[in-house]
C-alpha positions as a printed NumPy array, in Angstrom:
array([[ -1.544,  65.587,   2.568],
       [ -4.519,  63.458,   1.525],
       [ -6.938,  65.01 ,   3.988],
       [ -9.421,  67.655,   2.865],
       [ -8.385,  71.241,   3.634],
       [-10.72 ,  71.502,   6.614],
       [ -9.342,  68.385,   8.353],
       [ -6.29 ,  67.992,  10.581],
       [ -4.606,  64.777,  11.746],
       [ -3.181,  64.884,  15.254],
       [  0.27 ,  63.329,  15.293],
       [  2.594,  64.126,  18.208],
       [  1.029,  67.579,  18.41 ],
       [ -2.111,  69.412,  19.458],
       [ -4.736,  71.671,  17.988],
       [ -6.537,  74.76 ,  19.265],
       [-10.096,  75.301,  18.026],
       [-12.301,  78.066,  19.437],
       [-10.657,  77.98 ,  22.859],
       [-10.537,  74.19 ,  23.033],
       [ -7.126,  72.516,  23.056],
       [ -7.165,  68.963,  21.677],
       [ -4.318,  66.442,  21.895],
       [ -4.182,  62.721,  21.41 ],
       [ -2.76 ,  59.577,  19.926],
       [ -3.953,  56.13 ,  18.913],
       [ -3.199,  54.522,  22.286],
       [ -2.965,  50.751,  22.694],
       [ -4.   ,  47.842,  24.863],
       [ -3.064,  48.435,  28.5  ],
       [ -1.081,  46.09 ,  30.766],
       [ -3.16 ,  43.815,  32.953],
       [ -5.848,  43.4  ,  30.313],
       [ -6.995,  39.981,  29.132],
       [ -5.644,  40.495,  25.599],
       [ -2.364,  42.179,  26.59 ],
       [  0.655,  40.121,  25.446],
       [  4.396,  40.573,  25.861],
       [  4.639,  42.05 ,  22.357],
       [  2.129,  44.754,  23.307],
       [  4.394,  46.364,  25.921],
       [  6.643,  48.077,  23.37 ],
       [  3.692,  49.516,  21.434],
       [  1.989,  50.633,  24.663],
       [  5.125,  52.485,  25.798],
       [  5.627,  54.063,  22.366],
       [  2.027,  55.307,  22.342],
       [  2.534,  56.798,  25.815],
       [  5.542,  58.714,  24.463],
       [  3.459,  59.951,  21.538],
       [  0.7  ,  61.046,  23.885],
       [  3.15 ,  62.959,  26.046],
       [  4.555,  64.735,  22.978],
       [  1.023,  65.753,  22.039],
       [  0.209,  66.928,  25.553],
       [  3.465,  68.895,  25.803],
       [  2.504,  70.818,  22.662],
       [ -1.035,  71.479,  23.897],
       [ -1.643,  75.229,  24.075],
       [ -2.982,  76.786,  27.24 ],
       [ -6.748,  76.98 ,  26.869],
       [ -9.829,  77.084,  29.071],
       [-10.878,  73.641,  27.793],
       [ -8.459,  70.714,  27.335],
       [ -9.585,  67.514,  25.62 ],
       [ -7.586,  64.331,  25.151],
       [ -8.36 ,  61.795,  22.452],
       [ -7.453,  58.129,  22.059],
       [ -8.676,  55.432,  19.745],
       [ -8.118,  52.67 ,  22.316],
       [ -9.514,  52.816,  25.862],
       [ -7.268,  54.621,  28.374],
       [ -7.192,  51.62 ,  30.726],
       [ -7.752,  47.872,  30.75 ],
       [-11.143,  46.225,  31.269],
       [-10.519,  46.185,  35.045],
       [-10.288,  49.984,  34.788],
       [ -6.818,  50.087,  36.317],
       [ -4.694,  53.244,  35.944],
       [ -2.296,  53.331,  33.005],
       [  0.447,  55.503,  31.549],
       [ -2.318,  57.186,  29.542],
       [ -4.476,  58.081,  32.549],
       [ -1.408,  59.32 ,  34.435],
       [ -0.423,  61.596,  31.547],
       [ -3.904,  63.05 ,  31.149],
       [ -3.924,  63.882,  34.85 ],
       [ -0.393,  65.323,  34.854],
       [ -1.106,  67.637,  31.914],
       [ -4.413,  68.977,  33.235],
       [ -6.703,  67.433,  30.644],
       [-10.326,  67.838,  31.707],
       [-12.035,  65.367,  29.395],
       [-10.899,  62.315,  27.436],
       [-12.825,  60.678,  24.616],
       [-12.025,  57.306,  23.123],
       [-13.51 ,  54.597,  20.93 ],
       [-12.438,  51.128,  19.792],
       [-15.047,  49.281,  21.847],
       [-18.155,  48.06 ,  20.03 ],
       [-21.092,  45.809,  20.817],
       [-20.73 ,  43.647,  23.926],
       [-17.193,  44.98 ,  24.518],
       [-18.752,  48.294,  25.589],
       [-19.627,  46.665,  28.921],
       [-15.951,  46.974,  29.9  ],
       [-15.827,  50.686,  29.052],
       [-14.598,  53.131,  31.64 ],
       [-16.769,  56.206,  31.824],
       [-16.7  ,  58.735,  34.581],
       [-14.182,  60.726,  36.565],
       [-10.711,  59.678,  37.68 ],
       [ -8.248,  62.092,  39.275],
       [-10.152,  65.115,  37.991],
       [-10.403,  63.851,  34.399],
       [-13.755,  62.906,  32.869],
       [-13.63 ,  59.867,  30.522],
       [-16.218,  59.055,  27.841],
       [-16.597,  56.228,  25.361],
       [-17.633,  57.738,  22.024],
       [-17.863,  54.737,  19.671],
       [-20.576,  55.484,  17.133],
       [-22.628,  52.357,  17.804],
       [-22.323,  52.859,  21.576],
       [-23.85 ,  56.32 ,  21.125],
       [-26.499,  54.933,  18.755],
       [-24.843,  56.987,  15.991],
       [-25.746,  60.265,  17.694],
       [-23.116,  62.92 ,  18.437],
       [-22.114,  63.386,  22.072],
       [-21.893,  66.917,  23.407],
       [-18.504,  67.259,  25.069],
       [-18.843,  70.777,  26.409],
       [-20.812,  73.935,  26.009],
       [-18.747,  77.043,  25.337]])
């Protein structure tokens, strides 16, 4: 309710804009990562449920983009519930942030199981927008 009229917050749902379907959630630390603790498991699983709800509501569209705040995998770039869901639901590109400065060295960018992943933290991109696709 506090967002300007031209803004939309994704929350367990998806959005269709000019033929581009967008779905996402906050995400969380992934198992196997250096900072992952026992208490993180519950949050990780809950965020996976939220992501699946968003992906289930994603309309059929020629372009399908997934969004997370946290990286979709740990710093060893191991598969996660998030990467499995993006693959299962036919997402073509995933963008995420959270990593800044030296932490960007552990970023996963590139293709996995037909999904293209890109770190889009502002400082990582030198505060320049990243073109995700040309329609």
